[in-house]
Amino acid sequence: MCGIFGIISNKSNLEVGKLIREGLERLEYRGYDSAGIAVVNNGAIELRKKSGRIADINKNGWLDSIPGQFGVGHTRWATHGKPVQHNAHPHLDCTGKIGIVHNGIVENYQDLRKELLLRGHDFKSDTDTEVFTHLIEEFIAKGFDLKDSVIQTVKKCRGAYGVVVIHADTPDYMIVARKESPLVLGIIPGESTYCASDIPAFLPLTREAIILDDDEVAILKPGEVEIYGVHEGKKKNISPFEVSYSIDAAQKSLDGVQFPWYMIKELHEVPQKIKEQVQIPQTDLDGFCKAIMDADHVFITAAGSSYYAALAGKFQITRCGGPYIDAVLCSEFVDLVPKLSKNSLVIAISQSGETADTIEAVRYARDKWNAKICSIVNVVGSSLTRYSDHVLITTAGPEIAVASQKAFCTQVTALSLIGLRIAELHNTISKNEVTMYKEALAATSKITQQILVEQGKIKEIAGKLMDFENVYFLARGISSAAALEGALKLKEVAYIHTEAYAAGESKHGPIALIEDGFPVIFVSPPDETYDRMIGNVMEMKSRGAVVYSIVSATDEKITSISDYTIRIPFLDSKYAIDTCVVPCAFVLQLMAYFISIKKGLDPDKPRNLAKSVTVK
Ligand code: G6P
């Protein structure tokens, strides 16, 4: 949540404002209700900030033309204080010499603010962040240098922070610090240093990166970084690593084709990303699988789409002979699981690896109950990876669209692979079945490709659904994960109220809303639930619902009682049908995209949402 981008360089004639604005635009998926830039310019700080999206704020080059030598910018997702100009970052201290941007939450900001007000500080915003600026101001006044002032300040602040601090009187460096909010550094040795909330922000500028750890503070100079521990104060020796993914990953083009939105570009990446996921070395899964099989109680936890991937995954792992797994939303974990038995294990799923609730659940299970942690994460080096005993990195690559889609597809695939590896290592299902499942899993790449080729039908149905205010999604068994993901996607990117229900449960409430013309989407692959689904379709139809069904290419029965169908070219085998979540969810993700653009909305940046939810 919130994007930070800063730059310090010794290159002459650098367009600092433009570079910062471009970096912020690459981070806009993290928050987009206001933005601003502060730069040091000949012994003073220049500040420009406003509410709104960066492109609007930068009309006539207002941000690009800010004069200065180095500086920092911020794109905000409001937590403390409305998204208005005075709450936009950067914030300045009373002297106007210190500028700061912050991602995270200062939990004790009210007490700190009260004390600072009593000591005569003038607050210009309602944010928690502003306490940082005034505390740093006080430490500077006491004679500390900028780095030590930041260290003293973060020691007083409880909570999470990624902060960048500039000072008008220190023209040759800036300071960054981090705890529980991401902050990464990019370096062109001897020339330029960048700091950002995420690597794609500086990928067009450099591939040399350092991921700052919790409780670290760094001095950034042009092309040079010094890192210190906040508590022990010692200088650390950390070398940059080379980022392996391509710049394309963070742009709207793919294989030379330019897409209008990240969401559709990333949906087009799905076939290839599944292929890469399926091809990861099987032995990479062994530690993960052993930990699951050795545990006495296994939980799986996540938020949003990652949680729905978790629901599909827990089912697959158990079906393959792994243990029964309890799924708990990460935001509920601490409250719903007051006790973990000895030898418990938590599988955490997250695209960003930074979701605050996921991290809280994991830390609670690990620190309080000594549970082992296995995580499936898309972002290398993210916080979650640091709290885990075993990590499986998904192959989705950078995902920029706020509503996750390709990450979901690779998460489900990765969890299925874990189930199959457990089956292989523990002979829980026959070798022949493992082979059939593996073939089916690999085929989901081709099936999603085929769905893209034949997307006309999905577009047509999108046109029929776009004007409804409410849509139900019904499914049974593992397909419920696809229905939940489809309902979430439609809600997020097309602002349609949706509910996904277990089809059998629909009689216990949802059916009361059914009247002539109410749209109900059934996810109905021909699995063991199929005959019961026929009954559920009939119940809805006979009360006037308009039925849209996701079925197999050869389906007859549900097709004959549905008003519209989208047919998925599954392979003709039980194993392919058991592996249906990704193709079914993919169809629904595409449909949500088409409805969003037909309604003239921005599918990449839905209102009020942010991609990386780093607040609880
Ligand atoms: C946000 C995003 C969702 C995502 C969820 C969990 O709500 O908009 O797309 O599924 O966070 O994020 P994570 O990074 O933990 O998977």
XYZ file of C-alpha atoms and ligand atoms in Angstrom:
632
model
C 0.000 0.000 0.000
C 1.394 3.389 -1.080
C 4.260 3.601 -3.534
C 7.580 5.267 -2.856
C 10.180 6.214 -5.435
C 13.345 8.214 -4.798
C 16.461 9.043 -6.775
C 19.921 10.464 -6.109
C 22.446 10.703 -8.925
C 25.583 12.524 -10.031
C 24.494 12.507 -13.678
C 24.279 16.028 -15.041
C 21.085 17.504 -16.520
C 18.949 14.828 -14.935
C 15.200 15.434 -15.182
C 14.645 14.423 -11.570
C 10.935 15.303 -11.424
C 10.153 13.349 -14.585
C 12.131 10.302 -13.441
C 10.392 10.288 -10.064
C 6.963 10.739 -11.679
C 7.654 7.835 -14.075
C 8.804 5.655 -11.168
C 5.651 6.521 -9.232
C 3.470 5.629 -12.214
C 5.031 2.169 -12.222
C 3.956 1.877 -8.574
C 0.494 3.363 -8.917
C -1.073 -0.080 -8.393
C -0.095 0.333 -4.721
C -2.372 3.330 -4.192
C -3.702 6.125 -6.325
C -5.685 8.661 -4.385
C -3.032 11.380 -4.231
C 0.623 11.854 -5.108
C 3.503 14.231 -4.653
C 7.199 14.867 -5.089
C 9.759 16.699 -2.937
C 13.242 17.532 -4.180
C 16.256 19.293 -2.758
C 16.989 22.367 -4.849
C 19.925 24.616 -3.956
C 19.523 24.401 -0.195
C 15.714 24.381 -0.115
C 12.965 21.823 -0.544
C 10.584 22.149 -3.466
C 7.275 20.364 -2.887
C 4.414 19.586 -5.281
C 1.499 17.379 -4.255
C -2.217 17.017 -4.934
C -5.110 14.589 -4.676
C -5.984 12.499 -7.732
C -4.112 10.219 -10.064
C -0.582 10.939 -11.200
C -1.464 11.561 -14.859
C -4.004 14.220 -13.835
C -1.699 15.796 -11.263
C 1.064 15.961 -13.853
C -1.087 17.777 -16.434
C 1.134 20.333 -18.185
C 4.182 18.622 -16.661
C 3.570 20.040 -13.155
C 5.440 17.198 -11.444
C 7.985 16.680 -14.245
C 9.139 20.270 -14.125
C 9.903 20.445 -10.386
C 13.454 21.844 -10.212
C 16.058 20.047 -8.089
C 19.009 17.701 -7.796
C 17.538 14.687 -5.988
C 14.365 13.743 -4.223
C 11.500 11.436 -3.521
C 7.869 10.896 -4.487
C 4.856 9.040 -3.150
C 1.564 7.711 -4.469
C -0.930 7.233 -1.642
C -3.643 4.847 -0.475
C -5.226 6.754 2.369
C -5.296 5.280 5.858
C -5.007 8.190 8.295
C -6.676 11.248 6.837
C -8.807 11.757 3.745
C -7.232 11.705 0.287
C -6.899 15.485 0.060
C -3.922 17.658 -0.813
C -2.729 18.395 2.731
C -2.617 14.667 3.557
C -0.707 13.741 0.398
C 2.987 12.900 0.886
C 5.746 14.153 1.048
C 5.384 15.916 4.408
C 7.683 18.645 5.687
C 8.752 19.576 9.208
C 8.257 23.025 10.763
C 11.490 24.369 9.271
C 10.499 23.208 5.790
C 13.960 21.653 5.430
C 13.088 18.002 6.019
C 10.920 16.085 3.557
C 9.591 12.601 4.164
C 7.492 9.909 2.497
C 6.198 6.881 4.367
C 4.488 3.583 3.640
C 3.010 1.775 6.646
C 1.327 2.832 9.863
C 2.748 4.481 12.973
C 0.578 2.827 15.604
C 1.463 5.195 18.459
C 1.156 8.341 16.329
C -1.624 9.855 18.487
C 0.542 9.908 21.610
C 3.560 11.160 19.678
C 1.491 13.836 17.967
C 0.091 15.069 21.288
C 3.593 15.364 22.743
C 4.887 17.135 19.650
C 1.960 19.571 19.660
C 2.669 20.381 23.305
C 6.254 21.103 22.313
C 4.970 23.618 19.777
C 5.125 21.760 16.467
C 2.793 22.832 13.712
C 0.997 19.884 12.065
C -0.255 20.429 8.539
C -1.883 17.035 7.918
C -4.062 14.416 9.607
C -1.595 11.640 8.820
C 0.339 9.385 11.159
C 3.392 10.020 8.956
C 3.873 13.621 9.956
C 5.129 12.675 13.436
C 8.268 11.349 11.710
C 9.138 14.753 10.255
C 8.788 16.600 13.559
C 10.666 13.956 15.542
C 13.543 14.070 13.046
C 13.446 17.872 13.270
C 13.888 17.628 17.055
C 16.814 15.194 16.862
C 18.539 17.370 14.257
C 18.070 20.357 16.571
C 19.717 18.300 19.335
C 22.778 17.849 17.140
C 22.274 14.367 15.674
C 23.119 13.961 11.992
C 20.346 12.961 9.591
C 21.015 9.201 9.764
C 21.091 9.120 13.555
C 18.027 11.365 13.754
C 16.140 8.845 11.615
C 17.401 5.983 13.791
C 16.308 7.758 16.997
C 12.949 8.555 15.410
C 12.110 5.052 14.203
C 13.011 3.741 17.647
C 10.212 5.920 19.053
C 7.644 4.826 16.460
C 5.688 1.588 16.867
C 4.275 -0.069 13.761
C 5.384 -0.497 10.177
C 7.357 1.830 7.991
C 9.245 2.194 4.773
C 10.485 5.792 4.956
C 12.642 8.041 2.823
C 14.006 11.277 4.252
C 15.643 14.179 2.448
C 17.155 17.279 4.019
C 17.726 20.596 2.273
C 21.094 21.037 4.035
C 22.511 17.613 3.136
C 22.803 17.850 -0.636
C 24.818 14.669 -1.127
C 22.729 11.920 0.444
C 19.307 10.805 1.621
C 18.210 8.293 4.237
C 15.860 5.329 4.022
C 14.660 2.968 6.744
C 12.398 -0.042 6.830
C 10.362 -2.197 9.164
C 7.598 -4.488 7.897
C 6.902 -2.326 4.831
C 8.809 -3.088 1.657
C 11.703 -0.953 0.477
C 14.144 -1.947 -2.254
C 17.184 -0.172 -3.610
C 18.428 -0.011 -7.198
C 22.001 0.951 -8.013
C 24.034 2.036 -11.003
C 27.452 1.830 -9.297
C 29.228 5.173 -9.105
C 26.326 7.016 -10.741
C 22.770 6.674 -9.405
C 20.816 5.127 -6.548
C 17.061 4.571 -6.471
C 14.742 3.533 -3.664
C 11.285 2.150 -4.253
C 8.491 0.066 -2.794
C 8.928 -2.553 -5.483
C 11.585 -3.573 -8.014
C 9.588 -2.899 -11.240
C 9.691 0.811 -10.362
C 13.397 1.063 -11.235
C 13.691 -1.860 -13.638
C 13.950 0.366 -16.764
C 16.868 2.157 -15.042
C 18.882 -0.647 -13.439
C 18.785 -4.368 -12.659
C 21.192 -4.177 -9.689
C 19.060 -4.395 -6.561
C 19.279 -4.668 -2.788
C 16.273 -5.599 -0.662
C 16.363 -3.714 2.596
C 15.564 -5.851 5.640
C 13.487 -5.008 8.718
C 15.240 -2.677 11.162
C 17.755 -1.447 8.624
C 18.580 2.119 7.781
C 20.611 3.145 4.730
C 22.465 6.199 3.501
C 21.901 6.599 -0.236
C 24.534 8.469 -2.212
C 24.869 8.608 -5.999
C 25.635 5.015 -7.021
C 26.546 4.016 -3.475
C 24.703 2.601 -0.469
C 25.681 2.194 3.192
C 23.407 -0.033 5.273
C 23.266 -0.067 9.094
C 21.256 -2.014 11.672
C 18.854 0.288 13.526
C 19.519 -1.350 16.886
C 23.164 -2.387 16.796
C 24.172 0.601 14.613
C 26.782 -1.520 12.827
C 27.532 -1.094 9.120
C 26.538 -4.156 7.080
C 28.184 -5.523 4.006
C 25.429 -6.269 1.506
C 26.053 -6.736 -2.211
C 23.431 -6.096 -4.863
C 21.926 -8.982 -6.841
C 20.854 -8.922 -10.473
C 17.103 -8.900 -11.093
C 16.352 -11.733 -13.487
C 12.931 -10.866 -14.893
C 12.533 -8.767 -18.008
C 11.458 -5.143 -18.209
C 8.512 -6.360 -20.321
C 7.091 -7.857 -17.145
C 6.384 -4.373 -15.844
C 5.059 -2.956 -19.122
C 1.847 -3.265 -21.082
C 3.445 -5.039 -24.040
C 3.935 -8.750 -24.500
C 5.808 -10.395 -27.392
C 5.633 -7.124 -29.324
C 1.879 -6.727 -28.802
C 0.738 -3.594 -26.984
C -2.252 -4.091 -24.658
C -4.547 -1.299 -23.441
C -4.516 -2.497 -19.811
C -2.241 -4.523 -17.546
C -5.115 -6.820 -16.641
C -5.602 -8.133 -20.184
C -1.854 -8.229 -20.837
C -1.405 -10.306 -17.690
C -4.317 -12.592 -18.588
C -2.511 -13.232 -21.893
C 0.551 -14.262 -19.890
C -1.349 -16.996 -18.047
C -0.724 -19.903 -20.487
C 3.037 -19.319 -20.412
C 3.155 -18.758 -16.656
C 1.329 -22.028 -15.990
C 3.760 -23.790 -18.310
C 6.699 -22.378 -16.360
C 5.076 -23.287 -13.035
C 4.530 -26.885 -14.076
C 8.163 -27.153 -15.172
C 9.777 -26.176 -11.847
C 12.109 -28.930 -10.639
C 10.098 -31.456 -8.621
C 12.844 -31.712 -6.022
C 12.259 -28.013 -5.202
C 9.008 -29.193 -3.637
C 10.455 -31.889 -1.397
C 11.201 -29.808 1.711
C 7.750 -28.248 1.476
C 6.050 -31.650 1.082
C 8.031 -33.250 3.896
C 7.077 -30.441 6.266
C 3.392 -30.922 5.405
C 3.527 -34.675 5.877
C 5.493 -34.398 9.150
C 3.033 -31.945 10.737
C 0.231 -33.039 13.054
C -2.086 -30.214 12.040
C -1.927 -28.170 8.828
C -3.551 -24.780 8.225
C -3.630 -22.769 5.043
C -4.097 -19.002 5.156
C -4.244 -16.044 2.768
C -6.364 -13.060 1.698
C -8.389 -12.184 -1.395
C -7.719 -14.224 -4.516
C -4.842 -15.948 -2.773
C -7.342 -17.333 -0.270
C -9.450 -18.776 -3.053
C -6.320 -20.352 -4.530
C -5.723 -21.774 -1.042
C -9.210 -23.312 -1.024
C -8.538 -25.057 -4.331
C -5.095 -26.115 -3.151
C -6.157 -27.608 0.165
C -8.656 -29.772 -1.694
C -6.028 -30.920 -4.211
C -3.463 -31.752 -1.535
C -5.963 -33.835 0.446
C -7.236 -35.550 -2.714
C -3.678 -36.561 -3.530
C -3.268 -38.238 -0.149
C -1.943 -35.329 1.882
C -3.487 -34.401 5.238
C -6.795 -32.626 5.731
C -6.027 -28.900 5.847
C -7.909 -26.185 7.732
C -8.363 -23.031 5.667
C -8.575 -19.790 7.669
C -8.656 -16.248 6.295
C -5.466 -14.558 7.432
C -7.333 -11.549 8.842
C -9.265 -13.940 11.112
C -6.416 -16.272 11.974
C -5.399 -14.835 15.326
C -9.026 -14.588 16.493
C -10.308 -17.893 15.137
C -7.323 -20.038 16.053
C -6.733 -19.200 19.709
C -4.513 -22.255 20.119
C -2.280 -24.240 17.789
C -1.324 -27.739 18.803
C 2.324 -28.814 18.992
C 3.845 -29.578 15.609
C 1.427 -27.447 13.587
C 2.246 -26.087 10.165
C 0.832 -23.057 8.352
C 0.867 -22.763 4.570
C 0.655 -19.066 3.658
C -0.208 -17.957 0.128
C 0.483 -14.454 -1.107
C 1.240 -12.777 -4.394
C 3.016 -9.809 -2.823
C 4.391 -11.540 0.241
C 3.616 -8.272 2.050
C -0.066 -8.583 3.039
C -0.084 -7.412 6.657
C -2.752 -9.882 7.791
C -0.933 -12.832 6.230
C 2.267 -11.798 7.930
C 0.483 -11.317 11.238
C -1.052 -14.817 11.019
C 2.312 -16.359 10.213
C 4.170 -14.523 12.942
C 1.502 -15.407 15.483
C 1.662 -19.103 14.549
C 5.448 -19.105 14.452
C 6.358 -16.927 17.417
C 3.573 -17.898 19.813
C 2.994 -21.552 18.903
C 6.259 -22.575 17.313
C 4.480 -23.624 14.112
C 6.462 -24.287 10.947
C 5.714 -21.976 8.011
C 5.603 -22.919 4.339
C 4.786 -20.120 1.943
C 3.880 -19.769 -1.701
C 4.873 -16.283 -2.776
C 5.268 -14.442 -6.054
C 7.700 -11.728 -4.972
C 11.249 -12.875 -4.296
C 12.694 -11.474 -1.077
C 9.331 -10.229 0.216
C 8.625 -10.158 3.958
C 6.703 -13.431 3.999
C 9.664 -15.313 2.555
C 11.722 -14.170 5.528
C 9.335 -15.633 8.070
C 9.090 -19.023 6.330
C 10.870 -22.343 6.777
C 10.139 -23.349 3.173
C 9.280 -21.060 0.275
C 7.917 -21.887 -3.145
C 8.147 -18.987 -5.573
C 5.384 -18.809 -8.157
C 6.323 -18.095 -11.753
C 3.742 -15.358 -12.409
C 6.378 -12.601 -12.481
C 5.475 -8.989 -11.655
C 1.727 -8.513 -11.528
C 0.695 -4.884 -11.917
C -3.107 -5.045 -12.289
C -4.499 -4.520 -8.809
C -6.950 -7.426 -8.959
C -4.812 -10.556 -9.063
C -5.363 -13.023 -11.901
C -2.175 -14.624 -13.266
C -0.818 -14.978 -9.720
C -4.008 -16.849 -8.742
C -3.550 -19.255 -11.677
C 0.055 -20.028 -10.746
C -0.809 -20.386 -7.032
C -3.458 -23.017 -7.782
C -1.011 -24.778 -10.094
C 1.763 -24.698 -7.485
C -0.544 -26.167 -4.821
C -1.602 -28.947 -7.205
C 2.077 -29.715 -7.823
C 2.628 -30.011 -4.079
C -0.263 -32.468 -3.833
C 1.177 -34.553 -6.659
C 4.668 -34.529 -5.221
C 3.256 -35.741 -1.888
C 1.508 -38.525 -3.789
C 4.786 -39.445 -5.516
C 6.882 -39.395 -2.364
C 4.368 -41.227 -0.200
C 2.670 -43.479 -2.768
C -0.712 -42.199 -1.704
C -2.215 -42.597 -5.173
C -1.044 -44.875 -7.986
C 1.858 -43.902 -10.250
C -0.492 -44.016 -13.198
C -2.847 -41.550 -11.542
C 0.017 -39.190 -10.734
C 1.025 -39.253 -14.405
C -2.546 -38.586 -15.523
C -2.891 -35.686 -13.086
C 0.429 -34.220 -14.229
C -0.673 -34.376 -17.859
C -3.958 -32.728 -16.963
C -2.166 -29.986 -15.029
C 0.230 -29.303 -17.907
C -2.752 -29.173 -20.294
C -4.309 -26.256 -18.402
C -1.731 -24.053 -20.137
C -3.078 -25.058 -23.573
C -6.674 -24.818 -22.399
C -6.208 -21.223 -21.207
C -4.529 -20.457 -24.555
C -7.532 -21.906 -26.350
C -9.897 -19.849 -24.185
C -8.017 -16.713 -25.246
C -8.347 -17.680 -28.912
C -12.066 -18.304 -28.521
C -12.820 -15.318 -26.279
C -15.710 -14.097 -28.495
C -18.329 -15.997 -26.519
C -17.032 -14.601 -23.218
C -17.243 -11.068 -24.655
C -20.802 -11.710 -25.815
C -21.866 -12.869 -22.354
C -20.044 -9.924 -20.792
C -22.279 -7.685 -22.894
C -25.368 -9.407 -21.484
C -24.241 -9.177 -17.851
C -22.796 -5.672 -17.800
C -25.961 -3.824 -16.770
C -26.970 -6.039 -13.853
C -26.478 -4.802 -10.317
C -26.383 -8.257 -8.696
C -25.030 -11.600 -9.889
C -24.885 -14.956 -8.082
C -22.137 -17.492 -8.675
C -22.936 -21.072 -7.671
C -20.706 -24.143 -7.628
C -19.922 -27.267 -5.644
C -16.740 -28.854 -4.361
C -13.461 -27.618 -5.727
C -15.224 -25.486 -8.368
C -16.364 -23.225 -5.527
C -12.845 -21.771 -5.540
C -13.353 -20.703 -9.177
C -16.819 -19.302 -8.413
C -15.463 -17.298 -5.467
C -12.619 -15.943 -7.587
C -15.017 -15.065 -10.441
C -17.390 -13.272 -8.072
C -14.556 -11.331 -6.441
C -13.147 -10.286 -9.805
C -16.506 -9.026 -11.094
C -17.058 -7.077 -7.877
C -13.561 -5.559 -7.963
C -13.199 -4.498 -11.576
C -16.837 -4.010 -12.700
C -18.454 -2.778 -9.444
C -21.268 -5.330 -9.652
C -22.541 -6.772 -6.405
C -21.805 -10.491 -6.496
C -22.124 -13.403 -4.146
C -20.565 -16.812 -4.590
C -22.384 -19.586 -2.771
C -22.083 -23.313 -2.429
C -24.870 -24.394 -4.792
C -26.434 -26.643 -2.156
C -26.546 -23.760 0.295
C -28.343 -21.484 -2.155
C -31.683 -22.811 -0.947
C -30.915 -21.449 2.506
C -31.249 -17.778 1.703
C -29.962 -16.611 -1.685
C -32.895 -18.126 -3.547
C -35.192 -15.596 -1.832
C -33.821 -12.916 -4.165
C -34.455 -14.869 -7.351
C -37.126 -13.405 -9.596
C -37.553 -13.070 -13.347
C -34.286 -12.173 -15.024
C -31.918 -12.514 -12.004
C -28.538 -13.659 -13.398
C -26.961 -16.781 -11.893
C -23.623 -18.139 -13.100
C -23.093 -21.864 -12.508
C -19.591 -23.305 -12.597
C -20.493 -26.829 -13.651
C -17.665 -29.066 -14.868
C -18.637 -32.727 -15.296
C -17.262 -33.947 -11.982
C -18.843 -35.931 -9.144
C -21.069 -32.938 -8.284
C -22.581 -32.661 -11.768
C -25.916 -34.434 -11.178
C -26.582 -32.427 -8.035
C -25.771 -29.246 -9.955
C -28.520 -30.103 -12.453
C -30.982 -29.973 -9.566
C -29.632 -26.602 -8.446
C -29.878 -25.149 -11.945
C -33.499 -26.308 -12.171
C -34.354 -24.748 -8.801
C -33.069 -21.390 -10.002
C -34.566 -21.626 -13.479
C -38.001 -22.490 -12.241
C -38.009 -19.253 -10.222
C -37.129 -17.104 -13.216
C -33.308 -16.901 -12.988
C -31.361 -16.418 -16.197
C -28.744 -19.169 -16.077
C -25.223 -18.758 -17.433
C -23.181 -21.961 -17.156
C -19.484 -22.715 -17.437
C -19.434 -26.261 -18.812
C -17.203 -28.668 -20.707
C -17.061 -28.539 -24.517
C -19.118 -31.720 -24.852
C -21.699 -30.893 -22.195
C -25.347 -31.616 -22.989
C -27.467 -31.814 -19.840
C -26.661 -28.515 -18.131
C -26.432 -26.836 -21.527
C -30.004 -27.894 -22.299
C -31.348 -26.173 -19.171
C -29.120 -23.078 -19.287
C -29.846 -19.847 -21.123
C -26.200 -19.273 -22.058
C -23.068 -21.378 -21.804
C -19.350 -20.869 -22.015
C -17.742 -24.147 -23.052
C -14.255 -25.068 -21.870
C -12.186 -27.484 -23.987
C -11.176 -29.770 -21.082
C -9.319 -32.965 -21.959
C -11.698 -35.889 -21.840
C -10.596 -37.434 -18.533
C -11.515 -37.436 -14.862
C -8.061 -36.002 -14.111
C -8.642 -33.005 -16.360
C -11.968 -32.315 -14.689
C -10.358 -32.572 -11.241
C -7.958 -29.873 -12.469
C -10.697 -27.525 -13.621
C -10.266 -24.588 -11.232
C -7.753 -22.628 -13.286
C -9.607 -22.841 -16.642
C -12.972 -22.026 -14.993
C -11.554 -19.120 -12.994
C -9.669 -17.874 -16.059
C -12.914 -17.632 -18.053
C -14.504 -15.654 -15.217
C -11.473 -13.378 -14.866
C -11.633 -12.606 -18.591
C -15.365 -12.003 -18.352
C -14.867 -9.545 -15.477
C -12.263 -7.713 -17.578
C -14.584 -7.418 -20.578
C -17.447 -6.166 -18.412
C -15.146 -3.609 -16.793
C -14.006 -2.132 -20.090
C -17.494 -2.284 -21.605
C -18.610 -0.137 -18.652
C -15.774 2.294 -19.351
C -14.020 1.532 -16.058
C -10.324 1.207 -15.245
C -9.768 -2.534 -14.687
C -6.195 -1.991 -13.504
C -6.927 0.373 -10.653
C -10.362 -0.273 -9.154
C -11.670 2.360 -6.820
C -10.576 2.143 -3.160
C -8.392 -0.933 -3.689
C -4.644 -1.398 -3.645
C -2.557 -4.326 -4.661
C -0.331 -4.769 -1.707
C -2.359 -4.422 1.472
C 0.267 -3.639 4.067
C -2.154 -2.426 6.734
C -4.302 -4.608 9.002
C -5.469 -7.264 -2.495
C -5.449 -7.475 -3.997
C -5.951 -8.869 -4.330
C -5.102 -9.908 -3.592
C -5.113 -9.657 -2.082
C -4.127 -10.536 -1.353
O -6.778 -7.225 -2.034
O -6.258 -6.505 -4.638
O -5.875 -9.086 -5.718
O -5.608 -11.183 -3.864
O -4.739 -8.299 -1.816
O -2.832 -10.141 -1.693
P -1.564 -11.085 -1.668
O -0.461 -10.219 -2.190
O -1.355 -11.478 -0.244
O -1.844 -12.252 -2.534
